[in-house]
PDB file of C-alpha atoms in Angstrom:
ATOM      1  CA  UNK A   1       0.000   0.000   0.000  1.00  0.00           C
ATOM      2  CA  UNK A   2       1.761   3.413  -0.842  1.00  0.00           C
ATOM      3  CA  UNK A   3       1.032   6.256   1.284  1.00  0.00           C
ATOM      4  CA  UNK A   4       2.888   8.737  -0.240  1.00  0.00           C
ATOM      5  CA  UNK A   5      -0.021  10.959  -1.498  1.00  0.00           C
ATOM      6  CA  UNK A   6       1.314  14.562  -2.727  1.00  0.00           C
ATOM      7  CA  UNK A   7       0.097  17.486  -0.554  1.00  0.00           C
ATOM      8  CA  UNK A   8      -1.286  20.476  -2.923  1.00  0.00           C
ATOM      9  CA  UNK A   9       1.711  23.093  -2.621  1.00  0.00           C
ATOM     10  CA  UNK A  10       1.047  26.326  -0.735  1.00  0.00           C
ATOM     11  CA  UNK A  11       1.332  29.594  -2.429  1.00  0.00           C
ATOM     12  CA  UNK A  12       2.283  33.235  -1.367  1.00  0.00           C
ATOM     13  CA  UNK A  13       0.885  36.793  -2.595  1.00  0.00           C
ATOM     14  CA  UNK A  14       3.550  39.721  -1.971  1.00  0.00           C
ATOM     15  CA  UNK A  15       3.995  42.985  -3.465  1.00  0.00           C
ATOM     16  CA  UNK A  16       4.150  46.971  -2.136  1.00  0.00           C
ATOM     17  CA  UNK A  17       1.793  49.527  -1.271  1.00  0.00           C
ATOM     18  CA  UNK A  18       2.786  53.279  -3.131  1.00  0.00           C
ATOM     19  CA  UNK A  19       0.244  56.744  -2.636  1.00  0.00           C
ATOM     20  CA  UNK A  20      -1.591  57.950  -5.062  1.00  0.00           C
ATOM     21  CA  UNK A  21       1.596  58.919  -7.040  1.00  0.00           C
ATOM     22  CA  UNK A  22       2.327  55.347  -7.310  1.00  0.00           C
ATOM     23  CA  UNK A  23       5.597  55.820  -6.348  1.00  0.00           C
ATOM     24  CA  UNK A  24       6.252  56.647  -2.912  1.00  0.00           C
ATOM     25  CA  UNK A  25       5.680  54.033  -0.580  1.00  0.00           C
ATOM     26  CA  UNK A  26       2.652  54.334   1.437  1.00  0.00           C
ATOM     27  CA  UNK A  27       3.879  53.282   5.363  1.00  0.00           C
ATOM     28  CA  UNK A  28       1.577  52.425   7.692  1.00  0.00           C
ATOM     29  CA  UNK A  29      -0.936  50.099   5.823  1.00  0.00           C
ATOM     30  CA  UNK A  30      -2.612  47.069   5.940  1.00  0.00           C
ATOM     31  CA  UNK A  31      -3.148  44.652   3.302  1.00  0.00           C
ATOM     32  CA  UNK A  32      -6.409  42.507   3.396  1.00  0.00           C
ATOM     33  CA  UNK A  33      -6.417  39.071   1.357  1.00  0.00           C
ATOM     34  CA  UNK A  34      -9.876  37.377   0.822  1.00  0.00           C
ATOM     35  CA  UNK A  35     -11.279  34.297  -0.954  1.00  0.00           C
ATOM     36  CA  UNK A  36      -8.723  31.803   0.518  1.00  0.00           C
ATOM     37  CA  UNK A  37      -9.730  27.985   0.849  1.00  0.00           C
ATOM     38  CA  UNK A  38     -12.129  27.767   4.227  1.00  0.00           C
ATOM     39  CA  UNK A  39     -12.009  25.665   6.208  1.00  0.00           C
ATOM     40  CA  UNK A  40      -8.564  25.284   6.413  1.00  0.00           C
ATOM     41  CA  UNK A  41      -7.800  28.668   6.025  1.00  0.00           C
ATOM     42  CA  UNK A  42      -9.099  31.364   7.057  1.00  0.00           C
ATOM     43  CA  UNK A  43     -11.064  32.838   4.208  1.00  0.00           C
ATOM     44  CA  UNK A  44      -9.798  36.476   4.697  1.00  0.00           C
ATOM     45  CA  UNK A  45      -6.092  37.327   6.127  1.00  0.00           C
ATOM     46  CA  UNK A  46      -5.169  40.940   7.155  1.00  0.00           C
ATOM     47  CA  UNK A  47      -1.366  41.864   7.413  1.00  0.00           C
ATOM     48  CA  UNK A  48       0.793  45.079   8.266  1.00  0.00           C
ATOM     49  CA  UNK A  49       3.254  46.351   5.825  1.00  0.00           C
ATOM     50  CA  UNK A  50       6.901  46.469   6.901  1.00  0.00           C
ATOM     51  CA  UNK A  51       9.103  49.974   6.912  1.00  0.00           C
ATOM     52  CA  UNK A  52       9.238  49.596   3.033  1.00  0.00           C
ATOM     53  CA  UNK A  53       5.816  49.334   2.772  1.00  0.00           C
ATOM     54  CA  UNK A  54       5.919  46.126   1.514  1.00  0.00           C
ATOM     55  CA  UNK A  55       3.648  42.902   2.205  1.00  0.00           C
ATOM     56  CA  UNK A  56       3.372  38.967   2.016  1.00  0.00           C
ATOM     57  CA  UNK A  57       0.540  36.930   2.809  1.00  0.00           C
ATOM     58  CA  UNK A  58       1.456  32.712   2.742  1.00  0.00           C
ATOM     59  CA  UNK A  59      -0.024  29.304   2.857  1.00  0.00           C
ATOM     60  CA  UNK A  60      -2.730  30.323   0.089  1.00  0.00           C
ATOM     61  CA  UNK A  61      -5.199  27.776  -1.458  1.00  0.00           C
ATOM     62  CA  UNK A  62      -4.947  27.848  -5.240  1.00  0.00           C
ATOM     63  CA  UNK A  63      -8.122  29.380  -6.561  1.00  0.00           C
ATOM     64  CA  UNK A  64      -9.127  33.029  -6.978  1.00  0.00           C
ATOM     65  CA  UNK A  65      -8.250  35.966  -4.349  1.00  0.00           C
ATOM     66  CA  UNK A  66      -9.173  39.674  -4.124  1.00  0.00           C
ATOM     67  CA  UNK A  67      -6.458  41.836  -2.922  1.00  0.00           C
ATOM     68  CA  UNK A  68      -6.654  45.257  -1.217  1.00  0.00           C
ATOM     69  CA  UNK A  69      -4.463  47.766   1.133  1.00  0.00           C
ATOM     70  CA  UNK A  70      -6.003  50.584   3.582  1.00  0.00           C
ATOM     71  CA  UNK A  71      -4.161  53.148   5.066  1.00  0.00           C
ATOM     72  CA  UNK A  72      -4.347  52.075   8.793  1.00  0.00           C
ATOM     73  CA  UNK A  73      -5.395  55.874   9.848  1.00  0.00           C
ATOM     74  CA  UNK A  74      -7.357  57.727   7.463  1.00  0.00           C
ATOM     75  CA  UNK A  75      -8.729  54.399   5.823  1.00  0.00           C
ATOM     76  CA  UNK A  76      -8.345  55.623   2.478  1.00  0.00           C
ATOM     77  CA  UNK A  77      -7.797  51.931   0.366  1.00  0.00           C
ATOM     78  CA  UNK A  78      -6.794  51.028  -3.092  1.00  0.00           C
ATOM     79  CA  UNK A  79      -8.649  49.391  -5.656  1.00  0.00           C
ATOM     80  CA  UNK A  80      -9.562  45.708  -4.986  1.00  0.00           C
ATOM     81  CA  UNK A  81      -7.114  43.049  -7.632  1.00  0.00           C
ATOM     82  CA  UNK A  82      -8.795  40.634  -8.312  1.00  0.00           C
ATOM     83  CA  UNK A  83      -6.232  37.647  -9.189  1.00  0.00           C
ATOM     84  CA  UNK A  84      -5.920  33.728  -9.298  1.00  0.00           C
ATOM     85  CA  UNK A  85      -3.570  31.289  -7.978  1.00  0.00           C
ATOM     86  CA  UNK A  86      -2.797  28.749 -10.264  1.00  0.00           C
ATOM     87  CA  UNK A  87      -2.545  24.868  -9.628  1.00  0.00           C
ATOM     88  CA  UNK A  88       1.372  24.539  -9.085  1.00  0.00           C
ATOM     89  CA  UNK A  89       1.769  27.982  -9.021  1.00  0.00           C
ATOM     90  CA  UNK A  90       4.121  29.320  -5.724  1.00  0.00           C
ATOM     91  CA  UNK A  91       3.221  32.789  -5.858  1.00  0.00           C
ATOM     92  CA  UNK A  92       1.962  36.141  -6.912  1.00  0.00           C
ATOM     93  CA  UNK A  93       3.240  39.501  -6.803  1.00  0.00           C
ATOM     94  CA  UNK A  94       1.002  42.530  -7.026  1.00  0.00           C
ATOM     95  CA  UNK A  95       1.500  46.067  -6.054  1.00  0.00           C
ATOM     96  CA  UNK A  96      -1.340  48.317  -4.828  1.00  0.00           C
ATOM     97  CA  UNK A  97      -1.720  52.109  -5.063  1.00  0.00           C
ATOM     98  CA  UNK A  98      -4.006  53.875  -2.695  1.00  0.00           C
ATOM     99  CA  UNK A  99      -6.877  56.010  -4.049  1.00  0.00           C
ATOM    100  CA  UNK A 100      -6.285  59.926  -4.397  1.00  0.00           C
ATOM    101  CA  UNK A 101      -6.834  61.838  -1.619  1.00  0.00           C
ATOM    102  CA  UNK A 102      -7.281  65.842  -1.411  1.00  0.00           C
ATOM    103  CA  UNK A 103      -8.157  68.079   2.065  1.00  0.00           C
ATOM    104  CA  UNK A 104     -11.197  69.846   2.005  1.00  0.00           C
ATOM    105  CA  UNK A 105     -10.991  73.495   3.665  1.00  0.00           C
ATOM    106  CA  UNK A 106     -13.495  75.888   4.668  1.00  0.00           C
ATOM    107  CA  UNK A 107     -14.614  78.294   7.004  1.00  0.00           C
ATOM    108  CA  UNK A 108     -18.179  79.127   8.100  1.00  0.00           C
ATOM    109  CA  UNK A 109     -19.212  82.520   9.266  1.00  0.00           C
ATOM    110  CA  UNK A 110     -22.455  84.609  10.855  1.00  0.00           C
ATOM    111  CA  UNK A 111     -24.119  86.891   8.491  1.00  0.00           C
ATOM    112  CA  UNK A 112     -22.216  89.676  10.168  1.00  0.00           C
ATOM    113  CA  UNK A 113     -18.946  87.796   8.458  1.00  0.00           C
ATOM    114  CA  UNK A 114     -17.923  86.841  12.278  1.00  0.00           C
ATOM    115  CA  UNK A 115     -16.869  83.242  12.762  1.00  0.00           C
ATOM    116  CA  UNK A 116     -19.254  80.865  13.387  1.00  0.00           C
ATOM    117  CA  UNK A 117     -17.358  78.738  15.778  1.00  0.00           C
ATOM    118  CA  UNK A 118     -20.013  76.946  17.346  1.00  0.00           C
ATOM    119  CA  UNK A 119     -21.506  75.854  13.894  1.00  0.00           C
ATOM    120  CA  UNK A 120     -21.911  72.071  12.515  1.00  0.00           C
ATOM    121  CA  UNK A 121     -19.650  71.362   9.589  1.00  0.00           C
ATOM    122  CA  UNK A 122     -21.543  68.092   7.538  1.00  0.00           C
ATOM    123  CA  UNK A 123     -19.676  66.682   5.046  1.00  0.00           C
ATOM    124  CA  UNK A 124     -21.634  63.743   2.860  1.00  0.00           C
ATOM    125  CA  UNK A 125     -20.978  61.949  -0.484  1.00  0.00           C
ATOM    126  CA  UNK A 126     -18.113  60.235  -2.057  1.00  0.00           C
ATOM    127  CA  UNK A 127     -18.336  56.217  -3.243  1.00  0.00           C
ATOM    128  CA  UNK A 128     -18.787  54.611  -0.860  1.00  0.00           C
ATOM    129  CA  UNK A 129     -20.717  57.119   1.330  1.00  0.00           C
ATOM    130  CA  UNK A 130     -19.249  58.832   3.987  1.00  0.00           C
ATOM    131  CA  UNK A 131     -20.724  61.117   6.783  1.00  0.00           C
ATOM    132  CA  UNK A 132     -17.977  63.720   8.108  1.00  0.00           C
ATOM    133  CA  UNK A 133     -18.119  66.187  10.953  1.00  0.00           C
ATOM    134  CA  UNK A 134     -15.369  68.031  11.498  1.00  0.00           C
ATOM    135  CA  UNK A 135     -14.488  70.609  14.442  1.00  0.00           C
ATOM    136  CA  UNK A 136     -14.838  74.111  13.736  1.00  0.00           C
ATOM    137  CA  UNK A 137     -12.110  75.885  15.196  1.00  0.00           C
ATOM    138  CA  UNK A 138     -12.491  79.213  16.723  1.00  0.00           C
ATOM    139  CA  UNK A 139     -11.608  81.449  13.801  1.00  0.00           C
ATOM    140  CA  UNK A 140     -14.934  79.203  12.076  1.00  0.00           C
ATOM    141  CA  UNK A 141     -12.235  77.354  10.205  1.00  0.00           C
ATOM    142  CA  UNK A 142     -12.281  73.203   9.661  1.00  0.00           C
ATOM    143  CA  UNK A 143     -10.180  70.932   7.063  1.00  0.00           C
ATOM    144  CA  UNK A 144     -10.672  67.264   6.347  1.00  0.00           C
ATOM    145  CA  UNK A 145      -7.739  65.432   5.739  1.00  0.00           C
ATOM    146  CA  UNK A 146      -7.209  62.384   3.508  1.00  0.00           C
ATOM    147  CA  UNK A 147     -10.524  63.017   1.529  1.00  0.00           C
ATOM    148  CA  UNK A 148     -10.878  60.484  -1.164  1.00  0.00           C
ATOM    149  CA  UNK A 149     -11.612  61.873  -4.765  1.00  0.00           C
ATOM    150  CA  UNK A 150     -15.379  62.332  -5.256  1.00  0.00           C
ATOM    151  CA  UNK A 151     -18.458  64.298  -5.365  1.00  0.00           C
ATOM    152  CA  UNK A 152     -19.518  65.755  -1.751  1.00  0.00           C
ATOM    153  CA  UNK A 153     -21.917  67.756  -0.138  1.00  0.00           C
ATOM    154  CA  UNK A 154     -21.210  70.038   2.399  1.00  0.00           C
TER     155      UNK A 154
END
């Protein structure tokens, strides 16, 4: 009797996470890798990057994945890859970029032109929705950092 089945190889995902130039590395994020092979696995793994900004996620199930990084304080994210690890195949390397980002400014002020430093600032839009409130300083000023591209209502 021969028991010297073959075990299905692992594989490993790796890359590096750049801002919105797509050149700088973007410190400080996490990378989030979903679709893995349940129930062995679990179906989504969340690492750091290191100082380089760099990541590597291990011990994947072949099959289809969906890759994405998030800035670990502003949450702003890059677009999700979508990729597939092949039968045999020992790994995958994909880089992510994070999504623009911009600050939105403003300042709010009485009808007199005075500030209006105990006003509400409401910030709403963007894909996928967000609800913002930011403090208005005492000059009636607020900024939002780290806004994502988009159409917003303020």
């Amino acid at each position: 009797l021969d028991r010297s089945s073959a075990l299905a190889g692992f594989g490993a995902i790796s890359g590096q996470v750049f801002t919105a130039d797509g050149v700088t590395p973007a410190v400080n994020t996490r990378v989030t890798v979903t679709g893995n092979a349940a129930p062995f696995f679990r179906a989504s793994i969340s690492v750091p990057t290191d100082a380089a900004a760099r990541y590597r996620v291990a011990t994947l199930a072949e099959g289809a994945v969906t890759v994405q990084a998030a800035d670990a304080v502003s949450g702003v994210a890059s677009a999700v890859a979508s990729l597939t690890l092949a039968a045999g195949q020992a790994s995958l390397t994909q880089d992510l970029v994070l999504a623009a980002t911009g600050t939105l400014r403003g300042r709010v002020a009485n009808p007199t032109g005075t500030p209006a430093s105990s006003a509400v600032v409401t910030v709403t839009g963007g894909t996928p929705p967000v609800t913002l409130q930011p403090p208005v300083a005492g000059d009636g000023t607020y900024a939002i950092a780290a806004m994502p591209t988009g159409v917003f209502s303020v």
